[in-house]
Structure formats: C-alpha cells, structure tokens
mmCIF file of C-alpha atoms in Angstrom:
data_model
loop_
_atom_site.group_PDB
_atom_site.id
_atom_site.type_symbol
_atom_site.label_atom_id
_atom_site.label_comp_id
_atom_site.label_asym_id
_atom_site.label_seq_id
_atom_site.Cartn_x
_atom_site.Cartn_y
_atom_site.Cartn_z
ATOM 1 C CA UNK A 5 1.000 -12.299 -15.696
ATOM 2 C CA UNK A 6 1.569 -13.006 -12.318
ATOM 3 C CA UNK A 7 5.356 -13.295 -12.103
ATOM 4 C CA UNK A 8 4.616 -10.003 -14.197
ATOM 5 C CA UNK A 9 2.637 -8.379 -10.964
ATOM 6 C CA UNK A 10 5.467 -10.010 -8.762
ATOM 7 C CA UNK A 11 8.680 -8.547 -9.945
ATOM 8 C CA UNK A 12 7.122 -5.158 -9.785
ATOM 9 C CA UNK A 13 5.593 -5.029 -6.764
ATOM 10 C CA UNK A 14 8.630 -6.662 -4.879
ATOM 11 C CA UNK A 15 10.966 -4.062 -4.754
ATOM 12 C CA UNK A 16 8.534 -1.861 -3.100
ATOM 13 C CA UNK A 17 7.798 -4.247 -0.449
ATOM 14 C CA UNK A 18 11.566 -4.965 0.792
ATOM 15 C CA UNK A 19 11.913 -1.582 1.780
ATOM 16 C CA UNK A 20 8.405 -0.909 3.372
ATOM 17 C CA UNK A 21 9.486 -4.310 5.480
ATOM 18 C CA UNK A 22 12.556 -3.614 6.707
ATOM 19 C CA UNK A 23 11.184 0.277 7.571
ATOM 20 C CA UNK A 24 8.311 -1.625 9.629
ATOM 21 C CA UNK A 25 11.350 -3.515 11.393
ATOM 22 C CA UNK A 26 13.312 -0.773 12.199
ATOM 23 C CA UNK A 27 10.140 1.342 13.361
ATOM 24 C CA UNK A 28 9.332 -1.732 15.610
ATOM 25 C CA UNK A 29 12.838 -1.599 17.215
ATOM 26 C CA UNK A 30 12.829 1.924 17.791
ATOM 27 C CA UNK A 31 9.477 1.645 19.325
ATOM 28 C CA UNK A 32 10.921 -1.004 21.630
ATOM 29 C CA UNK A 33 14.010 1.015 22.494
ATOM 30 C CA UNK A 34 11.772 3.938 23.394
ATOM 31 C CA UNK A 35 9.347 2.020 25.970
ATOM 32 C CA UNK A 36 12.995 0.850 27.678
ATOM 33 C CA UNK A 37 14.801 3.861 27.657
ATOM 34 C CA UNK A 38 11.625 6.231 29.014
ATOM 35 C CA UNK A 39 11.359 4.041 32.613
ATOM 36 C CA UNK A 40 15.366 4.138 33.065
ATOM 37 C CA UNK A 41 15.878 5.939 36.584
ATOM 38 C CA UNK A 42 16.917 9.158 36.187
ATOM 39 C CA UNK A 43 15.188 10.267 33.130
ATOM 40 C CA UNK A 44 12.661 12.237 35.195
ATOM 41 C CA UNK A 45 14.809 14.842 35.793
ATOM 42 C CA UNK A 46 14.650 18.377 33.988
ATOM 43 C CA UNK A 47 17.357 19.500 31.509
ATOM 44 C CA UNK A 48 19.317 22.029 33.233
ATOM 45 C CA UNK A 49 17.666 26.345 32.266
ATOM 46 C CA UNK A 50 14.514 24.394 31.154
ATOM 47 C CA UNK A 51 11.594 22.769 31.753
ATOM 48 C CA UNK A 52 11.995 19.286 29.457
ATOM 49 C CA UNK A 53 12.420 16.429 31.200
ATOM 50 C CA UNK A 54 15.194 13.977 30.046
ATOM 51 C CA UNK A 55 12.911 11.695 28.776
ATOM 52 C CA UNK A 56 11.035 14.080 27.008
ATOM 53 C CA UNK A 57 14.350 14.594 24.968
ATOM 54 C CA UNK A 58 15.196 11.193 24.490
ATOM 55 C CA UNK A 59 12.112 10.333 23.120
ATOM 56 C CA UNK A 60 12.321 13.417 20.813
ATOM 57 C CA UNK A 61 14.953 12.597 19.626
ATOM 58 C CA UNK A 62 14.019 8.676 18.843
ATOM 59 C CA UNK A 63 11.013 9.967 17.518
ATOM 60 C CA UNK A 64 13.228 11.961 15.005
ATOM 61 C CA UNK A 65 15.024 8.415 13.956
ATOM 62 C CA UNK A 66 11.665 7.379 13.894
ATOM 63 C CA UNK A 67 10.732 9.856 10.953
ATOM 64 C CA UNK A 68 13.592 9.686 9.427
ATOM 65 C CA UNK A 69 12.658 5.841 8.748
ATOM 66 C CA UNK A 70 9.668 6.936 7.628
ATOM 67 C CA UNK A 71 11.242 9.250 5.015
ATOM 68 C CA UNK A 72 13.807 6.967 4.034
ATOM 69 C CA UNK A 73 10.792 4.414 2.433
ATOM 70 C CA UNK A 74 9.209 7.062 0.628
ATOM 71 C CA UNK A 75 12.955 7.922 -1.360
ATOM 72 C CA UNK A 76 12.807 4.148 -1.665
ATOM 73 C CA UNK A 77 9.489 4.221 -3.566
ATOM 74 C CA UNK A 78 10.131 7.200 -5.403
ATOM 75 C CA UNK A 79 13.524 5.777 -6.610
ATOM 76 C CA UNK A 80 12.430 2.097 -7.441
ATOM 77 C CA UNK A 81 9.278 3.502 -9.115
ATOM 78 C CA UNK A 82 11.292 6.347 -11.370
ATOM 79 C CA UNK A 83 13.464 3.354 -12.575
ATOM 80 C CA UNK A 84 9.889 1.320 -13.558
ATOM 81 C CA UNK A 85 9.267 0.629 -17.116
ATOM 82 C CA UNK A 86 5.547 0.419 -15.929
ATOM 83 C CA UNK A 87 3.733 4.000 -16.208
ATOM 84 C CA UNK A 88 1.235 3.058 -13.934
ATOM 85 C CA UNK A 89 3.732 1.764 -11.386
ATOM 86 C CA UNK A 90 5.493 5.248 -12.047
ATOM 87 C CA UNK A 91 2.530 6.851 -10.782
ATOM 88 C CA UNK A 92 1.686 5.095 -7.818
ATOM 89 C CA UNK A 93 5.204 5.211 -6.344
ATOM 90 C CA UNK A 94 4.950 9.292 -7.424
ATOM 91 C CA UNK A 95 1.769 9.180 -5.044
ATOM 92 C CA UNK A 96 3.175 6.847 -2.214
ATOM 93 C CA UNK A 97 6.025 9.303 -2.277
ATOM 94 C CA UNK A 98 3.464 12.429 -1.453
ATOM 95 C CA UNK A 99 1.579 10.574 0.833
ATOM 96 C CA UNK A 100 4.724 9.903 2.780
ATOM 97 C CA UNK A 101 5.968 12.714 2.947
ATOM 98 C CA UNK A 102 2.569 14.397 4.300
ATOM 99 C CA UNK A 103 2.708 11.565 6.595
ATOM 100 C CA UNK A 104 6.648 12.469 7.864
ATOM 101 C CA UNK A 105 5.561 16.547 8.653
ATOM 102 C CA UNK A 106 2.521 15.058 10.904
ATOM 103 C CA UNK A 107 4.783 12.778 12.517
ATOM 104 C CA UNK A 108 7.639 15.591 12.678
ATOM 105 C CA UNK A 109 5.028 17.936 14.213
ATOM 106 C CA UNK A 110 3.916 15.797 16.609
ATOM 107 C CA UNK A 111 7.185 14.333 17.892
ATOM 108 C CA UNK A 112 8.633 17.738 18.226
ATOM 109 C CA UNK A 113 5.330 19.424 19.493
ATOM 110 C CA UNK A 114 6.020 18.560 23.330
ATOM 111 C CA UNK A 115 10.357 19.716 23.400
ATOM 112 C CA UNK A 116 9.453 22.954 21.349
ATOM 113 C CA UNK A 117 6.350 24.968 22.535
ATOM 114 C CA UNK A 118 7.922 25.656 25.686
ATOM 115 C CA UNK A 119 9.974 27.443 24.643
ATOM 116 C CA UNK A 120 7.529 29.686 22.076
ATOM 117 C CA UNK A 121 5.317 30.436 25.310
ATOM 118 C CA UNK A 122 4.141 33.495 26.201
ATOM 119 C CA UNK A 123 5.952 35.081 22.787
ATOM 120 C CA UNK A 124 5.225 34.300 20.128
ATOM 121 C CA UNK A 125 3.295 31.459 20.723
ATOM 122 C CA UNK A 126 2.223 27.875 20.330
ATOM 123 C CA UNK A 127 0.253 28.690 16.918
ATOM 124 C CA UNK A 128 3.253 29.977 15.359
ATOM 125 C CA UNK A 129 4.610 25.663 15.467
ATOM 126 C CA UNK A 130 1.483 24.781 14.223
ATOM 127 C CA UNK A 131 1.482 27.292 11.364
ATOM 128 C CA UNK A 132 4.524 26.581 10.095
ATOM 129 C CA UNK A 133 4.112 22.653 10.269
ATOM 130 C CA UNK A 134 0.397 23.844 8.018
ATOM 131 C CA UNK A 135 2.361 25.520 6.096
ATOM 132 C CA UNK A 136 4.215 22.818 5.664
ATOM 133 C CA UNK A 137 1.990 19.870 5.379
ATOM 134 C CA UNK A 138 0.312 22.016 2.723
ATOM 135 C CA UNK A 139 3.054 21.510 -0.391
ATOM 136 C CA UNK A 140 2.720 17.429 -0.178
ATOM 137 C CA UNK A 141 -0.696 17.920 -0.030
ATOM 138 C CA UNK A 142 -1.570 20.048 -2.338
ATOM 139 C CA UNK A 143 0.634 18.036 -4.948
ATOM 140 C CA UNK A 144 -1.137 14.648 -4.001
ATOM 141 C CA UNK A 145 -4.226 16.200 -5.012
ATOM 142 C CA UNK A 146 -2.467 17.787 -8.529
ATOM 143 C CA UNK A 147 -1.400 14.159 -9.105
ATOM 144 C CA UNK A 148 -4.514 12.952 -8.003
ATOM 145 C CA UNK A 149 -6.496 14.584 -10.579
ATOM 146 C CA UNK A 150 -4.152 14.540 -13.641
ATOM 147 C CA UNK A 151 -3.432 10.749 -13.296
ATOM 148 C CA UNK A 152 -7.579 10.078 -12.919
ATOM 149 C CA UNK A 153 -7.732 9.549 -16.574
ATOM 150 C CA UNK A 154 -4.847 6.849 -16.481
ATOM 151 C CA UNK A 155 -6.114 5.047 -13.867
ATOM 152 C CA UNK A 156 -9.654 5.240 -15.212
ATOM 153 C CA UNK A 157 -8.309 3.942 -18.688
ATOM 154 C CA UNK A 158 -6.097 1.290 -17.065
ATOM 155 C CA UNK A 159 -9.381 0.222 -14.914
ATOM 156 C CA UNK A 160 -11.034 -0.440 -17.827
ATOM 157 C CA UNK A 161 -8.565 -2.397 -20.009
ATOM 158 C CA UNK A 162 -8.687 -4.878 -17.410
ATOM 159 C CA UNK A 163 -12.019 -5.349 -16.963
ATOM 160 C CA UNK A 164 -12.102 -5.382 -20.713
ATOM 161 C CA UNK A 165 -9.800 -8.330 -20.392
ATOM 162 C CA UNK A 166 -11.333 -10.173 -18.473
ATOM 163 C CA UNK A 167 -14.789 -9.725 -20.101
ATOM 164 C CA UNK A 168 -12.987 -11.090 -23.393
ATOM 165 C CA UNK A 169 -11.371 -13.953 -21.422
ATOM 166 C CA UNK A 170 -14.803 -15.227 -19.863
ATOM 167 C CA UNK A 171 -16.108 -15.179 -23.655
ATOM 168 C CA UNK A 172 -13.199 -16.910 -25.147
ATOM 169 C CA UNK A 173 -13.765 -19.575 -22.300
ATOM 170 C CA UNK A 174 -17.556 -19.252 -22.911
ATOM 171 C CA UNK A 175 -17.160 -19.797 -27.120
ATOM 172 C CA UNK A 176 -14.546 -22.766 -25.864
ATOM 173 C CA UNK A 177 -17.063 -24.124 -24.005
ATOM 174 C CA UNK A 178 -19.862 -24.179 -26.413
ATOM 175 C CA UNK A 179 -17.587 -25.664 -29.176
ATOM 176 C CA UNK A 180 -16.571 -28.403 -27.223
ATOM 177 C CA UNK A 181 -20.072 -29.826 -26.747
ATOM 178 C CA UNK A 182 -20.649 -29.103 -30.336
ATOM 179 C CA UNK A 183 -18.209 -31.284 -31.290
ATOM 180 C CA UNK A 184 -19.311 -33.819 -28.701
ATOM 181 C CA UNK A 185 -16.004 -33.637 -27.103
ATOM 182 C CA UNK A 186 -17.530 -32.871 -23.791
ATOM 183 C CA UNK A 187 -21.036 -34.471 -24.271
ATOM 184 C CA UNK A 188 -22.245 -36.467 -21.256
ATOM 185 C CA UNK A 189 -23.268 -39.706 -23.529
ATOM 186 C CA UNK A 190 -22.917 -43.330 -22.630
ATOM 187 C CA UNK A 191 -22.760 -46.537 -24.394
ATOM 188 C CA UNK A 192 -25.364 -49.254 -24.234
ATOM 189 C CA UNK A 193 -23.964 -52.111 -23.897
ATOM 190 C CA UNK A 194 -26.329 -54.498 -25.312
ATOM 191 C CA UNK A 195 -26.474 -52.248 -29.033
ATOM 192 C CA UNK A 196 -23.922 -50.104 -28.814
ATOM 193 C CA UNK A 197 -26.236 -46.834 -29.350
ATOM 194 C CA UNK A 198 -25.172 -43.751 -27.759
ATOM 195 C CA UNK A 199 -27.554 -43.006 -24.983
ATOM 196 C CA UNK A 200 -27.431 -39.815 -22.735
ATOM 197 C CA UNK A 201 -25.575 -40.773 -19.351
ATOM 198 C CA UNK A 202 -28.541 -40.024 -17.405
ATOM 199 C CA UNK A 203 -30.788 -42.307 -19.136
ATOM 200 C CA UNK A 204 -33.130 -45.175 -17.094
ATOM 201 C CA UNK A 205 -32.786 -47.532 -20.220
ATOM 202 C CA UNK A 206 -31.667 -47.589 -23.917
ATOM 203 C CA UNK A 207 -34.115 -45.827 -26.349
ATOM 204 C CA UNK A 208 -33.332 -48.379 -28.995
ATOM 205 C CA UNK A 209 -33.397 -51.890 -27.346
ATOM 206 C CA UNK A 210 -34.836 -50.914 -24.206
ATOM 207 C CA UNK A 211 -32.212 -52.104 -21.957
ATOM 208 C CA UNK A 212 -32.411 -50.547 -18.640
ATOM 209 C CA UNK A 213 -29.269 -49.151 -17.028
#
C-alpha cells in the first residue's frame, strides 16, 4: 500500500521541487541585480526605472516557472491510472493557473499602469486580469462540486477499511486468547498446574511464587 501511495505521488513532487529551486534562484538573482549601480536610472520617453524592468521581467521567468509545474501536474496526472489522482492533478492544475494570473498581475502591475494613466485608466489592468482570474476560478469551483461525490465516496472506503482492519485485528485478538495462545499462565513448579502469571502462590499445592 505504501509503495502504492509512493509511486504516485512521486512524479508530482520532482517537478514541484525543482520549480521551488528555480523560483529560489530567480529570487536570488533578483535581490543582486536590483542594487547593481546604474539601475536607478529611467528608461529613456518613460518613467520606469531600469530596475523596475529588470525585475519585470524576472518576475515574468518567475511565472513562467510557476506555469510550467502546473503542465507538469496536469500531464503526469492525465497519464494516472488512479481516478482520484486524475482529479487532484485536474484541480492542482486550476489552482495554478489562478495562482500564475495573480502573480502575472502583480509583477506587471508596477511597468504597465503608467502608461494607462490619465486614459483609460488603472482599472482597465485590473479588469482584464478579473476577467481573467475568473475562467480558472470558476472551473475550480465546477470541479470542485462535481468531484464532491468521489472524494466523499473515496473518504469513506477508507475509513471503511480501516474500521474492518481494527476488527479483523480485534477477532485475531480474541481468538488467540481463546485458544490460550496468548494467555498470561505460568507453571508451578512444584505440581506442574497452570497458574495465572500474576498469582502469589499455586491454587493447588499452595506453593508461593
């Protein structure tokens, strides 16, 4: 059962580990290249600083990391046997996604809206990133709801599983001292009756232990 559990939850968690990795190196990158001299100058016919574009655009890399795990998931679950491994990886996907617009929206937030200002304005970047966000969403909670029976009858398999297995060991159990397999009984040495192991003395001679 375990090596079961194992083999499919280790292809998801290469890809999620090397994507933490890469994120981590990126960050890195970005905290170096933002206090190079120089970067505090303005693009020439705007008002962005050079930093402000190069961490754009490593935020970009950044998201496209981010989007890169959820294809993972969504390919290494669609090739699962397992339908509720199917599912979750359909899920993870959504959820990543979602996650990759906020991240888009904020990462591009600061390089874009100066240019929307006065016409037509900062709330037409946010619309369309609501917009947006709205699709992944909105299918998360489609998938939500039509997998809720699935889960709920998965759920209870296993806990009717393991309500049979603590029986079976419970039946085992009561068998065994039945039998006297597992009886806690000692032998007096002076008779040879079968006294209980936390007797003070033999019942039948009187021999005390």
């Amino acid at each position: 059962m375990s090596s079961d559990i194992d083999s499919a939850v280790r292809p998801f968690v290469r890809p999620i580990v090397k994507a933490g990795l890469a994120l981590l190196s990126l960050l890195v990158i970005r905290i170096f290249v933002t206090v190079l001299p120089g970067l505090e100058n303005t693009v020439p016919s705007t008002e962005l600083t050079v930093a402000q574009v190069v961490s754009a655009v490593i935020g970009v890399l950044m998201v496209g990391v981010v989007a890169w795990v959820g294809l993972r998931i969504h390919s290494t679950g669609k090739s699962s046997d397992n339908r509720i491994v199917q599912a979750t990886a359909r899920g993870a996907r959504l959820i990543i996604l979602l996650l990759t617009v906020l991240l888009l929206h904020t990462v591009l937030k600061p390089i874009v809206t100066p240019f929307l200002t006065p016409q037509p304005g900062i709330w037409t970047f946010d619309l369309a990133f609501l917009l947006i966000a709205l699709v992944p969403l909105g299918l998360l909670g489609y998938r939500m709801v039509t997998n809720l029976d699935a889960l709920t009858d998965s759920i209870v398999d296993s806990l009717s599983g393991l309500s049979s297995l603590r029986s079976d060991g419970g039946m085992k159990r009561s068998s065994e001292t039945q039998d006297g397999t597992d009886d806690d009984t000692t032998t007096c040495d002076s008779c040879g009756t079968d006294v209980p192991a936390d007797g003070a003395f033999c019942p039948n001679c009187g021999t005390q232990f």
